[in-house]
Amino acid sequence: MTVVVGNPKPASRTLTAAKLLASALAPQSEPTVLDLVTLGPALLGWGDPAVAEAVRTVRESQVAIFASPTFKATYTGLLKLFLEQFDGGTGLADVVAVPLMLGAGPTHALAPDLLLKPVLTEIGATTALPGLYLSDRTFSEDGAIERYAGRWRPVLTALASKVSGGEVANHA
Amino acid sequence: MTVVVGNPKPASRTLTAAKLLASALAPQSEPTVLDLVTLGPALLGWGDPAVAEAVRTVRESQVAIFASPTFKATYTGLLKLFLEQFDGGTGLADVVAVPLMLGAGPTHALAPDLLLKPVLTEIGATTALPGLYLSDRTFSEDGAIERYAGRWRPVLTALASKVSGGEVANHA
Amino acid sequence: MTVVVGNPKPASRTLTAAKLLASALAPQSEPTVLDLVTLGPALLGWGDPAVAEAVRTVRESQVAIFASPTFKATYTGLLKLFLEQFDGGTGLADVVAVPLMLGAGPTHALAPDLLLKPVLTEIGATTALPGLYLSDRTFSEDGAIERYAGRWRPVLTALASKVSGGEVANHA
Amino acid sequence: MTVVVGNPKPASRTLTAAKLLASALAPQSEPTVLDLVTLGPALLGWGDPAVAEAVRTVRESQVAIFASPTFKATYTGLLKLFLEQFDGGTGLADVVAVPLMLGAGPTHALAPDLLLKPVLTEIGATTALPGLYLSDRTFSEDGAIERYAGRWRPVLTALASKVSGGEVANHA
């Protein structure tokens, strides 16, 4: 599993929450973490080797969590810059993508499903799980991550095994 | 598999397209078809037995296609009335829901993913497949249904077997 | 000003809130109220005289508030049925449309701007004001209506006078 | 009028189209053009003087066109980075913001109203005009800019005069 973090602050609460979610969804494995801010200005162009390597890591993941704080009621420009590095339609063709957003209060709770998930879908990901929206103040103790993981882990397991078996990959 | 058709005209092209999609996704089985317009004014209230029976049919389906023409750039009020009959969060908890919309031209092609899918997600469905948007003039011959089914059938199969095994159902 | 209420319960809190908003936006005038549920099953078809009369009332309004409770994280099917009675692109061409939604908690606060406003825009309305989302428990005393009206009344006044002067109406 | 261009390629067709739209909406004046790519990596942080100056220019505009190509079915990360530099709720409080997107085909035509406009609304802009979506191949000759300007110029004029008179600015 890979965790992609689109917070302009390094080592953010977004990253902490995304890692907790990864653990809850796949307790037995350690996720690869991509803290996008470390890629820096290379994200503003195309062809940077470190960016290409990050893209490859995500493409080859069975499951990737795409995590962002809520800025202006939606995901960050930093995360979007990274998503623009993938091929449209097929860039995430073999990946189950999980949209995760954190906000200070509940008013933007629709953003993961209405805004972040569609862009992942557009890049070809299997977005089988609903978006998860967490309070950036209480996520480590409010139980939301555990409830979500308990509800959706079986779906993820079913899909990941299918993907790894290569059956999902047979498409144009 | 169940096909839910939210076109105010009975036996519409929406219904024809939804049945073709059902066949392409599950060639070996005959779908149950719910043409919502036949439920009529009962959808404006709560507690009608025929509506309750239709809701039960959908709830007990492993897979349901929710099909609508595009009216004012989104799905129909008729379909929404039916969706309001389900319990929020859990009403479609054991169902893999496939959003399908038809339109006269391509300008509303984002509507299934941005508008119809989120309401299905809200009712608790597993919306693992992207929305499908079809031309209501060419869908029977343009190959879009077949391409979509070829790409997504393995995902549906993986999920449906998981759901039928009951592993998805264990949640509050 | 006209108030359109899409709550399946007659004389709802949605209606009360919409009337309060109308008063706050135009203190000197009494709004016309259309409680859509009173139109009943006629909304499921086309050509009903009472529905046509309601459509005409809205078309001829300088300002119309479109009010809905939040069902499944979006506006109601009842309201959508009514909106489907207007001509696409031009049906609300001379109307400044104000999207209003009420919900039990803040989690669906993005729905007026992301979901209700676009359908009003699609029908040709001038949607110059942001969507307003109110708590259905506290709206009569929490000050949200007054703050919104204080902020946006000047914009409405500027537009309404322009519309009434006919300058907005010159379009294909 | 100010034109904000969020295309990672400098001097893009997006810029050309935005300038044509500016001319059509306000024929008598020359717009200020901000080609965001020239701000470069400074957009990834906060506090850069050139970015602050660009923000100030937009804040003090009566009307601003926000223009973006369509990447992954939505506006660019580059444009979002710039929007994140504004204060939430009030950053565009005195600005009438016009959402403009260009795409290779019509399939993403809903993006300006469903995706770009809400973020401008969130920052406090008056988004009275509908989103405009243009073909990046035919915009200079297909008449879409002229039709849009002819339809919406009166609304813009009414609002801009109101804003310049300071009546819109009285808010918390």
XYZ file of C-alpha atoms in Angstrom:
688
model
C 0.000 0.000 0.000
C 1.141 3.523 -0.820
C 0.216 6.713 0.965
C 0.313 9.927 -1.087
C 0.240 13.093 1.012
C -0.613 16.436 -0.579
C 0.004 18.773 2.337
C 2.404 21.680 1.674
C 3.704 21.243 5.227
C 6.057 18.242 5.542
C 5.311 15.539 8.115
C 1.805 16.950 8.565
C -1.197 15.659 10.471
C -2.492 14.656 7.040
C 0.447 12.277 6.794
C -0.144 10.922 10.286
C -3.819 10.307 9.560
C -3.081 8.655 6.227
C -0.617 6.280 7.862
C -3.150 5.398 10.553
C -5.683 4.661 7.845
C -3.164 2.510 5.980
C -2.484 0.518 9.153
C -6.164 0.059 9.804
C -6.839 -1.120 6.254
C -3.783 -3.393 6.013
C -2.493 -4.100 9.519
C 0.133 -6.583 8.425
C 2.115 -4.371 6.068
C 4.124 -1.161 6.211
C 2.985 1.448 3.659
C 5.288 3.358 1.362
C 4.842 7.060 2.096
C 5.165 9.801 -0.522
C 5.159 13.231 1.100
C 4.663 15.280 -2.053
C 6.082 18.486 -0.648
C 9.514 16.870 -0.698
C 9.303 16.725 -4.502
C 9.059 20.497 -4.529
C 9.129 22.607 -7.701
C 9.750 19.533 -9.860
C 5.994 19.005 -9.711
C 5.486 22.181 -11.732
C 7.026 20.590 -14.804
C 7.207 17.233 -16.541
C 10.040 14.756 -16.772
C 11.726 15.037 -13.386
C 13.245 11.648 -12.386
C 12.145 11.800 -8.734
C 8.605 12.617 -9.785
C 8.658 9.825 -12.358
C 9.819 7.417 -9.667
C 7.002 8.505 -7.362
C 4.478 8.040 -10.158
C 5.826 4.565 -10.825
C 5.554 3.641 -7.150
C 1.891 4.614 -7.128
C 1.123 2.906 -10.440
C 2.534 -0.358 -9.113
C 0.611 -0.246 -5.842
C -2.457 -2.391 -5.349
C -3.928 0.233 -3.053
C -3.070 3.926 -2.692
C -4.457 6.407 -0.214
C -4.582 9.947 -1.612
C -4.615 12.294 1.362
C -5.082 16.046 1.453
C -5.994 18.766 3.884
C -9.027 20.849 2.887
C -7.981 24.173 1.362
C -10.766 26.415 0.065
C -13.243 23.564 0.482
C -11.361 21.115 -1.702
C -8.099 19.161 -2.021
C -4.799 20.980 -2.479
C -3.142 22.248 -5.600
C -0.071 20.294 -4.531
C -1.954 16.995 -4.759
C -3.469 18.016 -8.085
C -0.033 18.780 -9.543
C 1.010 15.224 -8.752
C -2.163 13.713 -10.206
C -1.492 15.596 -13.441
C 1.664 13.515 -13.854
C -0.396 10.367 -14.550
C -1.780 9.348 -17.912
C -5.456 10.179 -18.282
C -7.806 7.201 -18.224
C -5.137 4.599 -17.523
C -2.609 6.154 -15.153
C -4.124 4.448 -12.126
C -5.633 1.518 -13.989
C -4.403 -1.151 -11.624
C -4.796 0.803 -8.400
C -7.570 0.863 -5.839
C -7.539 4.538 -4.799
C -8.838 5.701 -1.439
C -9.710 9.427 -1.109
C -8.926 10.940 2.292
C -9.370 14.543 3.377
C -8.934 16.297 6.716
C -10.575 19.501 7.800
C -10.926 21.666 10.871
C -14.679 21.166 11.041
C -17.401 19.063 9.432
C -18.682 21.596 6.888
C -16.580 20.272 4.034
C -17.338 16.611 4.632
C -18.745 16.134 1.117
C -15.475 17.131 -0.547
C -13.822 13.682 -0.720
C -16.750 12.120 -2.602
C -17.782 15.101 -4.705
C -14.356 16.500 -5.559
C -11.376 14.254 -4.843
C -12.826 10.905 -5.873
C -13.864 12.030 -9.389
C -10.338 13.071 -10.330
C -9.007 9.685 -9.208
C -11.744 8.007 -11.242
C -10.771 10.094 -14.259
C -7.215 8.750 -14.074
C -8.612 5.237 -14.223
C -8.425 4.177 -10.581
C -10.866 1.773 -9.008
C -12.505 4.010 -6.409
C -14.537 1.367 -4.667
C -14.384 2.884 -1.197
C -16.223 6.054 -0.269
C -14.240 9.154 0.508
C -13.217 9.531 4.134
C -13.321 12.938 5.774
C -11.619 13.326 9.144
C -11.403 16.045 11.742
C -7.787 17.126 11.841
C -8.090 17.621 15.585
C -9.684 14.396 16.713
C -8.799 11.756 14.108
C -6.364 9.928 16.346
C -9.002 9.227 18.964
C -12.509 9.638 17.547
C -12.740 6.152 16.074
C -13.633 7.293 12.562
C -10.642 5.566 10.982
C -11.411 2.275 12.716
C -15.100 2.350 11.753
C -14.220 3.073 8.153
C -11.589 0.355 8.030
C -13.884 -2.172 9.663
C -16.603 -1.455 7.141
C -14.462 -1.367 4.003
C -11.507 -3.712 4.572
C -13.335 -6.705 3.060
C -14.035 -4.786 -0.133
C -10.427 -3.726 -0.377
C -9.216 -7.264 0.209
C -11.477 -8.654 -2.480
C -10.289 -6.079 -4.980
C -6.611 -6.181 -4.110
C -6.397 -9.923 -4.553
C -8.186 -9.599 -7.864
C -5.807 -6.893 -8.981
C -2.754 -8.819 -7.896
C -4.012 -11.825 -9.810
C -3.827 -9.667 -12.900
C -7.474 -10.040 -13.751
C -8.138 -6.347 -13.460
C -5.239 -5.382 -15.669
C -6.602 -6.756 -18.955
C -7.860 -3.635 -20.623
C -6.929 -1.311 -23.438
C -28.597 -8.102 -10.976
C -31.251 -5.413 -10.821
C -31.801 -2.581 -13.238
C -33.441 0.573 -11.852
C -34.715 2.949 -14.533
C -35.547 6.542 -13.670
C -37.024 7.721 -16.958
C -40.505 9.278 -16.752
C -41.306 7.623 -20.081
C -42.016 3.891 -19.695
C -39.985 1.385 -21.710
C -37.496 4.111 -22.614
C -34.149 3.989 -24.372
C -32.700 4.376 -20.878
C -34.240 1.014 -20.017
C -32.938 -0.575 -23.208
C -29.431 0.701 -22.553
C -29.492 -0.413 -18.924
C -30.523 -3.915 -19.947
C -27.750 -4.059 -22.527
C -25.294 -3.018 -19.853
C -26.645 -5.668 -17.486
C -26.197 -8.323 -20.160
C -22.682 -7.180 -20.893
C -21.715 -7.206 -17.206
C -23.420 -10.509 -16.371
C -24.086 -12.399 -19.607
C -25.342 -15.541 -17.929
C -28.222 -14.058 -15.946
C -31.461 -12.200 -16.622
C -31.725 -8.925 -14.699
C -34.761 -7.853 -12.714
C -36.026 -4.592 -14.193
C -37.681 -1.860 -12.145
C -39.151 0.810 -14.409
C -39.790 3.438 -11.739
C -42.434 5.306 -13.674
C -44.766 2.344 -13.143
C -44.701 3.055 -9.406
C -46.177 6.469 -10.131
C -47.377 8.875 -7.428
C -46.640 6.335 -4.688
C -43.042 7.552 -4.897
C -44.128 10.943 -3.579
C -44.909 9.457 -0.155
C -43.619 6.796 2.186
C -45.030 3.399 3.010
C -46.510 2.222 -0.272
C -46.267 -1.589 -0.519
C -45.200 -1.688 -4.168
C -42.472 0.846 -3.475
C -41.355 -1.097 -0.404
C -41.173 -4.243 -2.514
C -39.052 -2.466 -5.115
C -36.728 -1.167 -2.405
C -36.383 -4.685 -1.007
C -35.540 -6.072 -4.435
C -32.726 -3.571 -4.831
C -31.427 -4.065 -1.287
C -31.129 -7.775 -1.872
C -29.308 -7.450 -5.181
C -25.584 -8.011 -5.383
C -25.369 -5.528 -8.211
C -27.790 -2.792 -9.260
C -27.559 -0.477 -12.245
C -29.128 2.919 -11.567
C -30.031 4.407 -14.941
C -31.309 7.839 -15.791
C -31.628 10.148 -18.739
C -29.920 13.526 -18.324
C -32.433 16.232 -17.439
C -31.045 19.714 -16.727
C -27.535 18.294 -16.692
C -28.196 15.724 -13.968
C -30.220 12.606 -13.130
C -33.991 12.766 -12.888
C -36.201 13.733 -9.990
C -37.986 10.430 -10.526
C -34.822 8.462 -9.739
C -34.098 10.696 -6.757
C -37.571 10.078 -5.309
C -36.848 6.368 -5.347
C -33.411 6.771 -3.781
C -35.021 8.750 -0.950
C -36.902 5.583 0.021
C -33.672 3.924 1.220
C -32.128 4.323 4.653
C -29.249 6.788 4.661
C -25.797 5.250 5.065
C -26.946 1.651 5.034
C -29.805 1.394 2.523
C -27.553 0.001 -0.177
C -24.939 -1.479 2.141
C -24.717 -4.822 0.407
C -25.105 -3.583 -3.132
C -22.546 -2.766 -5.773
C -24.196 0.190 -7.519
C -23.405 1.136 -11.112
C -24.309 4.692 -12.207
C -25.539 4.996 -15.793
C -26.728 8.117 -17.581
C -27.757 8.785 -21.158
C -27.696 12.104 -22.945
C -28.227 13.539 -26.397
C -24.649 14.789 -26.631
C -21.363 14.500 -24.776
C -21.500 17.791 -22.843
C -22.908 16.228 -19.689
C -20.535 13.295 -19.580
C -19.230 14.205 -16.124
C -22.667 13.910 -14.536
C -22.566 10.187 -13.617
C -19.350 10.534 -11.591
C -19.895 14.012 -10.170
C -23.618 13.836 -9.443
C -25.212 10.380 -9.580
C -22.451 8.350 -7.987
C -22.195 10.475 -4.799
C -25.856 9.978 -3.929
C -25.439 6.209 -4.293
C -22.350 6.381 -2.096
C -24.312 8.350 0.487
C -26.846 5.522 0.742
C -24.012 3.145 1.509
C -23.528 1.434 -1.825
C -20.188 0.155 -3.019
C -19.611 2.322 -6.081
C -16.511 0.605 -7.359
C -17.173 1.163 -11.038
C -16.946 4.589 -12.671
C -20.086 6.199 -13.943
C -20.996 5.350 -17.520
C -22.374 8.048 -19.794
C -23.899 6.948 -23.094
C -25.186 8.700 -26.171
C -28.891 7.981 -26.299
C -28.683 7.797 -30.089
C -25.733 5.516 -30.637
C -25.437 3.346 -27.535
C -26.683 0.195 -29.241
C -23.900 0.279 -31.796
C -21.022 2.493 -30.666
C -19.286 -0.126 -28.543
C -19.174 1.960 -25.357
C -21.141 -0.600 -23.329
C -18.882 -3.440 -24.413
C -15.672 -1.526 -23.671
C -16.955 -0.573 -20.229
C -18.066 -4.120 -19.450
C -14.790 -5.593 -20.655
C -12.829 -3.231 -18.455
C -14.923 -3.513 -15.305
C -16.460 -6.994 -15.259
C -13.539 -8.485 -13.272
C -13.951 -5.853 -10.552
C -17.657 -6.521 -10.355
C -17.100 -10.254 -10.173
C -14.590 -9.907 -7.364
C -16.926 -7.724 -5.376
C -20.107 -9.647 -6.003
C -18.606 -12.880 -4.775
C -17.320 -11.097 -1.688
C -20.708 -9.581 -1.026
C -22.489 -12.875 -1.515
C -20.112 -14.470 0.970
C -21.454 -12.033 3.513
C -18.104 -10.521 4.345
C -19.200 -7.080 3.300
C -22.325 -7.132 5.399
C -20.706 -7.041 8.848
C -21.089 -3.406 9.797
C -23.196 -1.221 12.026
C -39.841 37.561 -4.940
C -40.947 33.951 -5.133
C -40.166 31.174 -2.703
C -40.138 27.615 -4.111
C -40.234 24.914 -1.442
C -39.287 21.344 -2.298
C -40.107 19.600 0.965
C -42.474 16.610 0.724
C -44.007 17.705 4.024
C -46.344 20.684 3.605
C -45.738 23.836 5.647
C -42.279 22.575 6.588
C -39.418 24.219 8.418
C -37.888 24.562 4.943
C -40.781 26.829 4.052
C -40.423 28.829 7.253
C -36.712 29.323 6.666
C -37.209 30.306 3.035
C -39.766 32.922 4.016
C -37.403 34.328 6.645
C -34.697 34.549 4.018
C -37.080 36.275 1.606
C -37.958 38.835 4.289
C -34.322 39.432 5.077
C -33.416 39.910 1.419
C -36.443 42.086 0.536
C -37.954 43.410 3.752
C -40.501 45.637 2.065
C -42.324 42.998 0.021
C -44.362 39.858 0.635
C -43.061 36.830 -1.267
C -45.220 34.496 -3.310
C -44.860 31.004 -1.832
C -45.022 27.821 -3.900
C -45.143 24.771 -1.656
C -44.440 22.160 -4.316
C -45.974 19.266 -2.422
C -49.380 20.816 -3.011
C -48.942 20.238 -6.738
C -48.711 16.523 -6.026
C -48.577 13.855 -8.733
C -49.055 16.449 -11.474
C -45.305 17.033 -11.187
C -44.686 13.528 -12.513
C -46.010 14.483 -15.948
C -46.050 17.446 -18.283
C -48.860 19.835 -19.174
C -50.771 20.171 -15.909
C -52.315 23.665 -15.676
C -51.473 24.238 -12.006
C -47.878 23.251 -12.637
C -47.730 25.503 -15.695
C -49.071 28.374 -13.610
C -46.396 27.755 -10.942
C -43.691 27.702 -13.616
C -44.992 30.979 -15.030
C -44.933 32.579 -11.577
C -41.293 31.648 -11.141
C -40.291 32.697 -14.669
C -41.765 36.146 -14.096
C -40.069 36.674 -10.735
C -37.031 38.909 -10.474
C -35.748 36.776 -7.624
C -36.641 33.232 -6.608
C -35.430 31.268 -3.618
C -35.221 27.529 -4.299
C -35.403 25.794 -0.938
C -34.961 22.144 -0.094
C -34.215 19.937 2.863
C -31.138 17.733 2.486
C -32.103 14.167 1.565
C -29.237 11.734 0.887
C -26.775 14.627 0.914
C -28.521 16.600 -1.824
C -31.746 18.446 -2.722
C -35.010 16.550 -3.028
C -36.467 14.699 -5.954
C -39.601 16.801 -5.471
C -37.693 19.999 -6.207
C -35.958 18.372 -9.164
C -39.292 17.302 -10.667
C -40.375 20.933 -10.630
C -37.100 22.170 -12.153
C -37.569 19.686 -14.991
C -40.684 21.623 -16.019
C -38.576 24.595 -17.166
C -36.960 24.971 -20.573
C -33.261 24.102 -20.540
C -30.915 27.067 -20.881
C -33.605 29.731 -20.871
C -36.291 28.642 -18.425
C -34.990 30.906 -15.683
C -33.310 33.426 -17.962
C -34.685 36.504 -16.238
C -34.523 35.201 -12.691
C -31.922 35.653 -10.000
C -32.049 32.257 -8.282
C -30.969 31.764 -4.662
C -30.135 28.182 -3.573
C -31.159 27.344 -0.011
C -30.809 24.013 1.774
C -31.469 22.935 5.338
C -29.904 20.021 7.145
C -29.770 18.465 10.577
C -26.022 19.022 10.897
C -23.187 20.785 9.073
C -21.779 17.815 7.168
C -23.687 18.562 3.980
C -22.933 22.271 3.896
C -21.301 22.077 0.463
C -24.473 20.759 -1.193
C -26.077 24.101 -2.125
C -23.029 25.287 -4.085
C -21.885 21.971 -5.503
C -25.259 20.409 -6.285
C -28.269 22.737 -6.199
C -26.731 25.817 -7.764
C -25.469 24.055 -10.924
C -28.942 22.828 -11.870
C -30.320 26.356 -11.507
C -27.451 27.639 -13.647
C -28.233 24.993 -16.257
C -31.789 26.331 -16.569
C -30.359 29.762 -17.300
C -30.779 31.485 -13.947
C -28.439 34.159 -12.707
C -26.980 32.487 -9.635
C -25.040 35.432 -8.305
C -25.435 34.622 -4.634
C -23.684 31.693 -2.982
C -25.728 28.812 -1.763
C -26.987 29.121 1.792
C -27.014 26.088 4.065
C -28.925 26.343 7.339
C -29.314 24.184 10.388
C -32.932 23.097 10.443
C -32.871 23.338 14.237
C -31.319 26.738 14.826
C -32.019 28.819 11.713
C -34.609 31.021 13.408
C -32.144 32.222 15.995
C -28.547 31.582 14.908
C -28.182 34.734 12.819
C -27.079 32.939 9.648
C -29.958 34.314 7.577
C -29.294 37.880 8.675
C -25.559 37.649 8.000
C -26.189 36.240 4.548
C -28.790 38.860 3.730
C -26.595 41.670 4.989
C -23.722 40.504 2.837
C -25.667 39.781 -0.348
C -28.640 42.172 -0.457
C -26.688 44.825 -2.397
C -25.795 42.325 -5.099
C -29.402 41.230 -5.361
C -30.628 44.805 -5.551
C -28.184 45.665 -8.319
C -29.217 42.631 -10.331
C -32.944 42.869 -9.763
C -33.085 46.446 -10.970
C -31.090 45.478 -14.028
C -33.392 42.569 -14.725
C -36.505 44.648 -14.261
C -35.108 47.169 -16.726
C -35.080 44.389 -19.278
C -31.375 44.616 -19.977
C -30.748 41.069 -18.908
C -33.435 39.650 -21.129
C -31.799 40.341 -24.507
C -30.474 36.957 -25.415
C -31.199 34.150 -27.797
C -10.550 43.610 -15.394
C -7.928 41.018 -14.556
C -7.236 37.768 -16.342
C -5.708 34.964 -14.281
C -4.264 32.129 -16.368
C -3.516 28.762 -14.794
C -1.837 26.992 -17.675
C 1.631 25.510 -16.956
C 2.630 26.508 -20.492
C 3.337 30.258 -20.772
C 1.465 32.321 -23.357
C -0.986 29.460 -23.874
C -4.214 29.221 -25.834
C -5.882 29.505 -22.435
C -4.376 32.980 -22.142
C -5.466 33.915 -25.642
C -9.013 32.764 -24.987
C -9.187 34.560 -21.649
C -8.072 37.803 -23.258
C -10.681 37.423 -25.988
C -13.315 36.898 -23.324
C -12.097 39.954 -21.423
C -12.350 42.049 -24.587
C -15.821 40.760 -25.312
C -17.030 41.483 -21.779
C -15.371 44.898 -21.495
C -14.489 46.124 -24.996
C -13.324 49.557 -23.894
C -10.587 48.501 -21.467
C -7.323 46.579 -21.546
C -7.185 43.727 -19.007
C -4.298 43.087 -16.662
C -2.957 39.600 -17.393
C -1.446 37.315 -14.756
C 0.158 34.282 -16.371
C 0.608 32.206 -13.227
C 3.371 30.031 -14.578
C 5.678 33.047 -14.481
C 5.358 33.057 -10.681
C 6.887 29.598 -10.659
C 7.873 27.752 -7.469
C 6.964 30.766 -5.314
C 3.383 29.495 -5.526
C 4.378 26.432 -3.506
C 4.939 28.551 -0.385
C 3.521 31.602 1.310
C 4.920 35.117 1.575
C 6.589 35.649 -1.777
C 6.387 39.349 -2.755
C 5.557 38.742 -6.426
C 2.761 36.360 -5.436
C 1.469 38.856 -2.868
C 1.430 41.547 -5.541
C -0.523 39.283 -7.904
C -3.027 38.512 -5.155
C -3.437 42.228 -4.469
C -4.050 42.919 -8.146
C -6.845 40.373 -8.228
C -8.375 41.512 -4.946
C -8.613 45.066 -6.250
C -10.207 44.079 -9.560
C -13.916 44.588 -10.120
C -13.956 41.587 -12.416
C -11.499 38.713 -12.750
C -11.537 35.877 -15.249
C -10.048 32.671 -13.839
C -8.930 30.584 -16.794
C -7.623 27.055 -16.879
C -7.136 24.224 -19.307
C -8.875 20.970 -18.373
C -6.442 18.492 -16.823
C -7.887 15.209 -15.525
C -11.403 16.595 -16.005
C -10.901 19.654 -13.794
C -8.919 22.883 -13.446
C -5.159 22.796 -12.931
C -3.159 22.418 -9.763
C -1.310 25.572 -10.803
C -4.502 27.633 -10.617
C -5.433 26.014 -7.304
C -2.047 26.903 -5.789
C -2.745 30.547 -6.587
C -6.292 30.422 -5.184
C -4.876 29.039 -1.948
C -3.048 32.334 -1.469
C -6.338 34.169 -0.825
C -8.098 34.437 2.513
C -10.990 31.997 2.832
C -14.429 33.559 2.708
C -13.269 37.099 2.035
C -10.259 36.895 -0.276
C -12.336 37.716 -3.334
C -15.078 39.612 -1.510
C -15.169 42.559 -3.883
C -14.561 40.658 -7.090
C -16.956 39.334 -9.686
C -15.224 36.103 -10.707
C -15.777 34.475 -14.099
C -14.824 30.778 -14.427
C -13.372 29.814 -17.807
C -12.089 26.413 -18.882
C -10.835 25.083 -22.192
C -10.804 21.481 -23.310
C -10.047 19.401 -26.365
C -13.615 18.109 -26.602
C -17.021 18.724 -25.043
C -17.013 15.871 -22.523
C -15.814 18.007 -19.627
C -18.172 20.913 -20.234
C -19.695 20.672 -16.768
C -16.368 21.282 -15.038
C -16.496 25.104 -14.852
C -19.847 25.129 -13.022
C -19.412 21.998 -10.928
C -15.738 22.337 -10.011
C -14.130 25.709 -10.702
C -16.974 27.988 -9.697
C -17.444 26.517 -6.196
C -13.844 27.210 -5.204
C -14.210 30.835 -6.302
C -17.447 31.063 -4.323
C -15.661 29.637 -1.290
C -13.134 32.473 -1.410
C -15.989 34.952 -1.295
C -16.250 35.979 -4.934
C -19.509 36.980 -6.567
C -19.896 34.261 -9.177
C -22.893 35.676 -10.980
C -21.997 34.420 -14.434
C -22.136 30.757 -15.378
C -18.934 28.935 -16.112
C -17.797 29.093 -19.719
C -16.280 26.029 -21.351
C -14.553 26.487 -24.694
C -13.071 24.188 -27.279
C -9.350 24.884 -27.297
C -9.330 24.321 -31.056
C -12.221 26.453 -32.227
C -12.697 29.188 -29.617
C -11.338 31.953 -31.823
C -13.944 31.356 -34.499
C -16.904 29.371 -33.130
C -18.768 32.347 -31.681
C -19.071 30.905 -28.159
C -17.236 33.827 -26.541
C -19.408 36.390 -28.294
C -22.664 34.619 -27.404
C -21.624 34.367 -23.773
C -20.526 38.000 -23.616
C -23.710 39.188 -25.290
C -25.818 37.289 -22.824
C -23.935 38.179 -19.652
C -22.378 41.613 -20.183
C -25.399 43.425 -18.716
C -25.201 41.390 -15.529
C -21.515 42.116 -15.214
C -22.061 45.811 -15.797
C -24.753 46.003 -13.154
C -22.556 44.236 -10.631
C -19.333 46.019 -11.429
C -20.885 49.443 -10.995
C -22.369 48.319 -7.717
C -19.042 47.012 -6.544
C -17.186 50.131 -7.596
C -19.710 52.221 -5.677
C -18.594 50.335 -2.603
C -22.009 48.983 -1.790
C -20.873 45.398 -2.032
C -17.908 45.879 0.247
C -19.794 46.430 3.506
C -19.523 43.063 5.124
C -17.724 41.415 7.956
